[in-house]
Amino acid sequence: MAAMPSGNTSRADANRRRILDVALAELLRDPDASMDQIARAAGVVRRTVYGHFPSREALISTLVDEAVESLSVAHAAGREGVQDPAESVARSVLAVWELADRYRLLIALAQRTVTMQGIRERLAPVREVATGVLRRGLDEGVFSSPLPAPALAYVHEQTVVALMEAVNDGLVATEEAGRCAAVTVLTTAGVPASKATELVAKLND
């Protein structure tokens, strides 16, 4: 029979969770928020924060890991049960964007402390699944691209990240960003713009 977690362990886990939740809110409010600020906002001493996260970079890295996990779940949920590759791509982008709007400022912040290579490595499982959908779409003639599926998956990934940055810079309205992301991803896969726009509009109804 497994041992029950001790009160100290439960309290430590609760503190860690609270620090992460507060840190995300604080960093989205102030990207330069210090560990001291985060500790004060979480109602703990600075030593407690450092007990869980040895550096600000480690804290941000953990937040990015959680963001990627949430986006992976949304990506899978969006395409679940969908057979048409174009609809699968559109649904997964729309589902991801619902969370991406929450995390877009975090991704921009992470690029200061977590290398883009590190972010790409975290996204590898999502990219692998996306590659399979794109490969099927290319084989079936739903998509058309001079790029092989793995390269096209990279293009789509970077397109979504670039659109997050465009929203951050005020170049794309937040309320339009999800639709724009889905249409843009489909058109880069060779789906005619009119057809991509119609499909995304139908899914957004």
PDB file of C-alpha atoms in Angstrom:
ATOM      1  CA  MET A   1       0.000   0.000   0.000  1.00  0.00           C
ATOM      2  CA  ALA A   2       1.423   3.373  -1.075  1.00  0.00           C
ATOM      3  CA  ALA A   3       2.303   5.802   1.683  1.00  0.00           C
ATOM      4  CA  MET A   4       0.153   8.880   1.995  1.00  0.00           C
ATOM      5  CA  PRO A   5       1.964  12.145   1.284  1.00  0.00           C
ATOM      6  CA  SER A   6       3.021  13.966   4.414  1.00  0.00           C
ATOM      7  CA  GLY A   7       1.585  17.301   5.412  1.00  0.00           C
ATOM      8  CA  ASN A   8       4.928  18.942   4.669  1.00  0.00           C
ATOM      9  CA  THR A   9       4.975  17.474   1.168  1.00  0.00           C
ATOM     10  CA  SER A  10       1.412  18.592   0.491  1.00  0.00           C
ATOM     11  CA  ARG A  11       2.209  22.079   1.749  1.00  0.00           C
ATOM     12  CA  ALA A  12       5.336  22.247  -0.381  1.00  0.00           C
ATOM     13  CA  ASP A  13       3.364  21.154  -3.454  1.00  0.00           C
ATOM     14  CA  ALA A  14       0.703  23.741  -2.715  1.00  0.00           C
ATOM     15  CA  ASN A  15       3.354  26.442  -2.304  1.00  0.00           C
ATOM     16  CA  ARG A  16       4.994  25.439  -5.576  1.00  0.00           C
ATOM     17  CA  ARG A  17       1.667  25.554  -7.407  1.00  0.00           C
ATOM     18  CA  ARG A  18       0.822  28.939  -5.923  1.00  0.00           C
ATOM     19  CA  ILE A  19       4.234  30.332  -6.849  1.00  0.00           C
ATOM     20  CA  LEU A  20       3.798  29.173 -10.450  1.00  0.00           C
ATOM     21  CA  ASP A  21       0.282  30.601 -10.745  1.00  0.00           C
ATOM     22  CA  VAL A  22       1.293  33.922  -9.207  1.00  0.00           C
ATOM     23  CA  ALA A  23       4.519  34.064 -11.229  1.00  0.00           C
ATOM     24  CA  LEU A  24       2.607  33.661 -14.488  1.00  0.00           C
ATOM     25  CA  ALA A  25       0.229  36.472 -13.554  1.00  0.00           C
ATOM     26  CA  GLU A  26       3.051  38.732 -12.367  1.00  0.00           C
ATOM     27  CA  LEU A  27       5.243  38.118 -15.410  1.00  0.00           C
ATOM     28  CA  LEU A  28       2.349  38.761 -17.795  1.00  0.00           C
ATOM     29  CA  ARG A  29       1.707  42.013 -15.934  1.00  0.00           C
ATOM     30  CA  ASP A  30       5.394  42.939 -15.695  1.00  0.00           C
ATOM     31  CA  PRO A  31       7.841  40.905 -17.827  1.00  0.00           C
ATOM     32  CA  ASP A  32      10.702  42.206 -15.691  1.00  0.00           C
ATOM     33  CA  ALA A  33       9.152  41.063 -12.386  1.00  0.00           C
ATOM     34  CA  SER A  34      11.862  39.890 -10.000  1.00  0.00           C
ATOM     35  CA  MET A  35      11.876  36.849  -7.764  1.00  0.00           C
ATOM     36  CA  ASP A  36      11.323  39.241  -4.829  1.00  0.00           C
ATOM     37  CA  GLN A  37       8.183  40.641  -6.462  1.00  0.00           C
ATOM     38  CA  ILE A  38       6.896  37.161  -7.186  1.00  0.00           C
ATOM     39  CA  ALA A  39       7.564  36.045  -3.613  1.00  0.00           C
ATOM     40  CA  ARG A  40       5.697  39.048  -2.186  1.00  0.00           C
ATOM     41  CA  ALA A  41       2.748  38.521  -4.526  1.00  0.00           C
ATOM     42  CA  ALA A  42       2.620  34.817  -3.597  1.00  0.00           C
ATOM     43  CA  GLY A  43       2.733  35.642   0.124  1.00  0.00           C
ATOM     44  CA  VAL A  44       5.922  33.666   0.755  1.00  0.00           C
ATOM     45  CA  VAL A  45       9.489  34.594   1.622  1.00  0.00           C
ATOM     46  CA  ARG A  46      12.120  34.826  -1.087  1.00  0.00           C
ATOM     47  CA  ARG A  47      13.868  31.726   0.255  1.00  0.00           C
ATOM     48  CA  THR A  48      10.724  29.657  -0.383  1.00  0.00           C
ATOM     49  CA  VAL A  49      10.659  30.662  -4.050  1.00  0.00           C
ATOM     50  CA  TYR A  50      14.337  29.798  -4.456  1.00  0.00           C
ATOM     51  CA  GLY A  51      13.729  26.515  -2.635  1.00  0.00           C
ATOM     52  CA  HIS A  52      11.501  25.450  -5.524  1.00  0.00           C
ATOM     53  CA  PHE A  53      13.220  27.299  -8.372  1.00  0.00           C
ATOM     54  CA  PRO A  54      16.965  27.975  -8.131  1.00  0.00           C
ATOM     55  CA  SER A  55      16.788  30.903 -10.564  1.00  0.00           C
ATOM     56  CA  ARG A  56      14.346  33.160 -12.390  1.00  0.00           C
ATOM     57  CA  GLU A  57      15.281  31.326 -15.589  1.00  0.00           C
ATOM     58  CA  ALA A  58      14.349  27.980 -14.004  1.00  0.00           C
ATOM     59  CA  LEU A  59      10.977  29.404 -12.937  1.00  0.00           C
ATOM     60  CA  ILE A  60      10.236  30.725 -16.435  1.00  0.00           C
ATOM     61  CA  SER A  61      11.404  27.438 -17.969  1.00  0.00           C
ATOM     62  CA  THR A  62       8.908  25.546 -15.780  1.00  0.00           C
ATOM     63  CA  LEU A  63       6.120  27.923 -16.831  1.00  0.00           C
ATOM     64  CA  VAL A  64       7.017  27.343 -20.478  1.00  0.00           C
ATOM     65  CA  ASP A  65       6.946  23.552 -19.924  1.00  0.00           C
ATOM     66  CA  GLU A  66       3.430  23.857 -18.459  1.00  0.00           C
ATOM     67  CA  ALA A  67       2.329  26.117 -21.314  1.00  0.00           C
ATOM     68  CA  VAL A  68       3.593  23.659 -23.922  1.00  0.00           C
ATOM     69  CA  GLU A  69       1.821  20.788 -22.151  1.00  0.00           C
ATOM     70  CA  SER A  70      -1.457  22.753 -22.140  1.00  0.00           C
ATOM     71  CA  LEU A  71      -1.039  23.652 -25.817  1.00  0.00           C
ATOM     72  CA  SER A  72      -0.317  19.987 -26.651  1.00  0.00           C
ATOM     73  CA  VAL A  73      -3.544  18.913 -24.955  1.00  0.00           C
ATOM     74  CA  ALA A  74      -5.495  21.602 -26.827  1.00  0.00           C
ATOM     75  CA  HIS A  75      -3.878  20.586 -30.122  1.00  0.00           C
ATOM     76  CA  ALA A  76      -4.943  16.963 -29.598  1.00  0.00           C
ATOM     77  CA  ALA A  77      -8.457  17.897 -28.476  1.00  0.00           C
ATOM     78  CA  GLY A  78      -8.954  20.136 -31.491  1.00  0.00           C
ATOM     79  CA  ARG A  79      -8.288  17.419 -34.045  1.00  0.00           C
ATOM     80  CA  GLU A  80      -9.920  14.529 -32.160  1.00  0.00           C
ATOM     81  CA  GLY A  81     -12.305  12.546 -34.348  1.00  0.00           C
ATOM     82  CA  VAL A  82     -11.700  14.770 -37.405  1.00  0.00           C
ATOM     83  CA  GLN A  83     -10.770  12.922 -40.589  1.00  0.00           C
ATOM     84  CA  ASP A  84     -10.353  15.756 -43.085  1.00  0.00           C
ATOM     85  CA  PRO A  85      -6.739  17.024 -42.862  1.00  0.00           C
ATOM     86  CA  ALA A  86      -7.653  20.656 -43.577  1.00  0.00           C
ATOM     87  CA  GLU A  87     -10.361  20.685 -40.925  1.00  0.00           C
ATOM     88  CA  SER A  88      -8.027  18.887 -38.514  1.00  0.00           C
ATOM     89  CA  VAL A  89      -5.347  21.566 -38.979  1.00  0.00           C
ATOM     90  CA  ALA A  90      -7.872  24.412 -38.689  1.00  0.00           C
ATOM     91  CA  ARG A  91      -9.502  22.999 -35.558  1.00  0.00           C
ATOM     92  CA  SER A  92      -6.172  22.340 -33.850  1.00  0.00           C
ATOM     93  CA  VAL A  93      -4.913  25.872 -34.581  1.00  0.00           C
ATOM     94  CA  LEU A  94      -8.152  27.416 -33.290  1.00  0.00           C
ATOM     95  CA  ALA A  95      -8.016  25.256 -30.158  1.00  0.00           C
ATOM     96  CA  VAL A  96      -4.377  26.116 -29.544  1.00  0.00           C
ATOM     97  CA  TRP A  97      -5.033  29.804 -30.052  1.00  0.00           C
ATOM     98  CA  GLU A  98      -7.614  29.899 -27.282  1.00  0.00           C
ATOM     99  CA  LEU A  99      -4.733  29.114 -24.927  1.00  0.00           C
ATOM    100  CA  ALA A 100      -2.059  30.849 -26.978  1.00  0.00           C
ATOM    101  CA  ASP A 101      -3.642  34.199 -26.213  1.00  0.00           C
ATOM    102  CA  ARG A 102      -3.029  33.480 -22.527  1.00  0.00           C
ATOM    103  CA  TYR A 103       0.537  32.372 -23.117  1.00  0.00           C
ATOM    104  CA  ARG A 104       1.671  34.624 -25.987  1.00  0.00           C
ATOM    105  CA  LEU A 105       3.320  37.128 -23.641  1.00  0.00           C
ATOM    106  CA  LEU A 106       4.993  34.254 -21.800  1.00  0.00           C
ATOM    107  CA  ILE A 107       6.409  32.894 -25.078  1.00  0.00           C
ATOM    108  CA  ALA A 108       7.803  36.351 -25.895  1.00  0.00           C
ATOM    109  CA  LEU A 109       9.317  36.526 -22.405  1.00  0.00           C
ATOM    110  CA  ALA A 110      10.687  32.990 -22.679  1.00  0.00           C
ATOM    111  CA  GLN A 111      12.654  33.948 -25.771  1.00  0.00           C
ATOM    112  CA  ARG A 112      14.808  36.110 -23.498  1.00  0.00           C
ATOM    113  CA  THR A 113      15.626  33.270 -21.109  1.00  0.00           C
ATOM    114  CA  VAL A 114      14.779  29.995 -22.874  1.00  0.00           C
ATOM    115  CA  THR A 115      16.449  29.732 -26.265  1.00  0.00           C
ATOM    116  CA  MET A 116      14.257  29.245 -29.330  1.00  0.00           C
ATOM    117  CA  GLN A 117      16.015  25.885 -29.681  1.00  0.00           C
ATOM    118  CA  GLY A 118      14.734  25.000 -26.226  1.00  0.00           C
ATOM    119  CA  ILE A 119      11.202  26.023 -27.175  1.00  0.00           C
ATOM    120  CA  ARG A 120      11.412  24.002 -30.401  1.00  0.00           C
ATOM    121  CA  GLU A 121      12.557  20.946 -28.455  1.00  0.00           C
ATOM    122  CA  ARG A 122       9.568  21.282 -26.113  1.00  0.00           C
ATOM    123  CA  LEU A 123       7.222  21.465 -29.112  1.00  0.00           C
ATOM    124  CA  ALA A 124       8.690  18.365 -30.792  1.00  0.00           C
ATOM    125  CA  PRO A 125       5.815  15.991 -29.828  1.00  0.00           C
ATOM    126  CA  VAL A 126       3.200  18.447 -31.165  1.00  0.00           C
ATOM    127  CA  ARG A 127       5.225  18.939 -34.333  1.00  0.00           C
ATOM    128  CA  GLU A 128       5.492  15.178 -34.871  1.00  0.00           C
ATOM    129  CA  VAL A 129       1.710  14.783 -34.764  1.00  0.00           C
ATOM    130  CA  ALA A 130       1.207  17.823 -37.003  1.00  0.00           C
ATOM    131  CA  THR A 131       3.679  16.345 -39.479  1.00  0.00           C
ATOM    132  CA  GLY A 132       1.562  13.191 -39.725  1.00  0.00           C
ATOM    133  CA  VAL A 133      -1.594  15.193 -40.473  1.00  0.00           C
ATOM    134  CA  LEU A 134       0.239  17.302 -43.055  1.00  0.00           C
ATOM    135  CA  ARG A 135       1.768  14.232 -44.704  1.00  0.00           C
ATOM    136  CA  ARG A 136      -1.677  12.670 -45.061  1.00  0.00           C
ATOM    137  CA  GLY A 137      -3.073  15.904 -46.453  1.00  0.00           C
ATOM    138  CA  LEU A 138      -0.259  16.147 -49.002  1.00  0.00           C
ATOM    139  CA  ASP A 139      -0.738  12.492 -50.024  1.00  0.00           C
ATOM    140  CA  GLU A 140      -4.481  13.014 -50.456  1.00  0.00           C
ATOM    141  CA  GLY A 141      -4.058  16.244 -52.426  1.00  0.00           C
ATOM    142  CA  VAL A 142      -5.822  18.322 -49.751  1.00  0.00           C
ATOM    143  CA  PHE A 143      -2.598  20.293 -49.267  1.00  0.00           C
ATOM    144  CA  SER A 144      -0.086  21.390 -51.862  1.00  0.00           C
ATOM    145  CA  SER A 145       3.424  22.545 -50.977  1.00  0.00           C
ATOM    146  CA  PRO A 146       6.953  22.361 -52.356  1.00  0.00           C
ATOM    147  CA  LEU A 147       7.994  21.513 -48.803  1.00  0.00           C
ATOM    148  CA  PRO A 148       7.929  18.009 -47.306  1.00  0.00           C
ATOM    149  CA  ALA A 149       5.589  17.550 -44.342  1.00  0.00           C
ATOM    150  CA  PRO A 150       8.265  17.876 -41.605  1.00  0.00           C
ATOM    151  CA  ALA A 151       9.480  21.211 -43.010  1.00  0.00           C
ATOM    152  CA  LEU A 152       5.918  22.453 -43.465  1.00  0.00           C
ATOM    153  CA  ALA A 153       5.233  21.642 -39.807  1.00  0.00           C
ATOM    154  CA  TYR A 154       8.138  23.931 -38.852  1.00  0.00           C
ATOM    155  CA  VAL A 155       6.691  26.694 -41.030  1.00  0.00           C
ATOM    156  CA  HIS A 156       3.302  26.365 -39.348  1.00  0.00           C
ATOM    157  CA  GLU A 157       4.855  26.359 -35.876  1.00  0.00           C
ATOM    158  CA  GLN A 158       6.850  29.510 -36.591  1.00  0.00           C
ATOM    159  CA  THR A 159       3.827  31.148 -38.224  1.00  0.00           C
ATOM    160  CA  VAL A 160       1.820  30.753 -35.021  1.00  0.00           C
ATOM    161  CA  VAL A 161       4.714  32.065 -32.901  1.00  0.00           C
ATOM    162  CA  ALA A 162       5.162  35.027 -35.267  1.00  0.00           C
ATOM    163  CA  LEU A 163       1.447  35.838 -35.044  1.00  0.00           C
ATOM    164  CA  MET A 164       1.701  35.796 -31.246  1.00  0.00           C
ATOM    165  CA  GLU A 165       4.453  38.402 -31.551  1.00  0.00           C
ATOM    166  CA  ALA A 166       2.365  40.416 -34.022  1.00  0.00           C
ATOM    167  CA  VAL A 167      -0.489  40.509 -31.504  1.00  0.00           C
ATOM    168  CA  ASN A 168       1.952  41.530 -28.759  1.00  0.00           C
ATOM    169  CA  ASP A 169       3.154  44.384 -30.977  1.00  0.00           C
ATOM    170  CA  GLY A 170      -0.405  45.525 -31.712  1.00  0.00           C
ATOM    171  CA  LEU A 171      -0.288  44.573 -35.403  1.00  0.00           C
ATOM    172  CA  VAL A 172      -3.166  42.079 -35.219  1.00  0.00           C
ATOM    173  CA  ALA A 173      -6.289  42.500 -33.091  1.00  0.00           C
ATOM    174  CA  THR A 174      -6.551  39.883 -30.345  1.00  0.00           C
ATOM    175  CA  GLU A 175     -10.123  38.977 -31.280  1.00  0.00           C
ATOM    176  CA  GLU A 176      -9.097  38.320 -34.905  1.00  0.00           C
ATOM    177  CA  ALA A 177      -5.852  36.501 -34.192  1.00  0.00           C
ATOM    178  CA  GLY A 178      -7.177  32.945 -33.882  1.00  0.00           C
ATOM    179  CA  ARG A 179      -9.081  33.132 -37.160  1.00  0.00           C
ATOM    180  CA  CYS A 180      -6.116  34.779 -38.884  1.00  0.00           C
ATOM    181  CA  ALA A 181      -3.755  32.099 -37.576  1.00  0.00           C
ATOM    182  CA  ALA A 182      -5.931  29.233 -38.830  1.00  0.00           C
ATOM    183  CA  VAL A 183      -6.456  30.795 -42.274  1.00  0.00           C
ATOM    184  CA  THR A 184      -2.755  31.649 -42.616  1.00  0.00           C
ATOM    185  CA  VAL A 185      -1.651  28.141 -41.660  1.00  0.00           C
ATOM    186  CA  LEU A 186      -4.063  26.581 -44.158  1.00  0.00           C
ATOM    187  CA  THR A 187      -2.997  28.884 -47.007  1.00  0.00           C
ATOM    188  CA  THR A 188       0.689  28.138 -46.376  1.00  0.00           C
ATOM    189  CA  ALA A 189      -0.283  24.479 -46.844  1.00  0.00           C
ATOM    190  CA  GLY A 190      -1.670  25.321 -50.267  1.00  0.00           C
ATOM    191  CA  VAL A 191      -5.372  25.574 -49.420  1.00  0.00           C
ATOM    192  CA  PRO A 192      -6.941  28.382 -51.530  1.00  0.00           C
ATOM    193  CA  ALA A 193      -7.518  31.498 -49.420  1.00  0.00           C
ATOM    194  CA  SER A 194     -11.248  31.594 -50.148  1.00  0.00           C
ATOM    195  CA  LYS A 195     -11.686  27.949 -49.139  1.00  0.00           C
ATOM    196  CA  ALA A 196      -9.541  28.390 -46.010  1.00  0.00           C
ATOM    197  CA  THR A 197     -11.498  31.490 -44.977  1.00  0.00           C
ATOM    198  CA  GLU A 198     -14.817  29.715 -45.524  1.00  0.00           C
ATOM    199  CA  LEU A 199     -13.750  26.665 -43.519  1.00  0.00           C
ATOM    200  CA  VAL A 200     -12.450  28.693 -40.588  1.00  0.00           C
ATOM    201  CA  ALA A 201     -15.555  30.900 -40.564  1.00  0.00           C
ATOM    202  CA  LYS A 202     -17.715  27.768 -40.438  1.00  0.00           C
ATOM    203  CA  LEU A 203     -15.718  26.346 -37.532  1.00  0.00           C
ATOM    204  CA  ASN A 204     -15.884  29.654 -35.692  1.00  0.00           C
ATOM    205  CA  ASP A 205     -19.686  29.861 -35.879  1.00  0.00           C
TER     206      ASP A 205
END
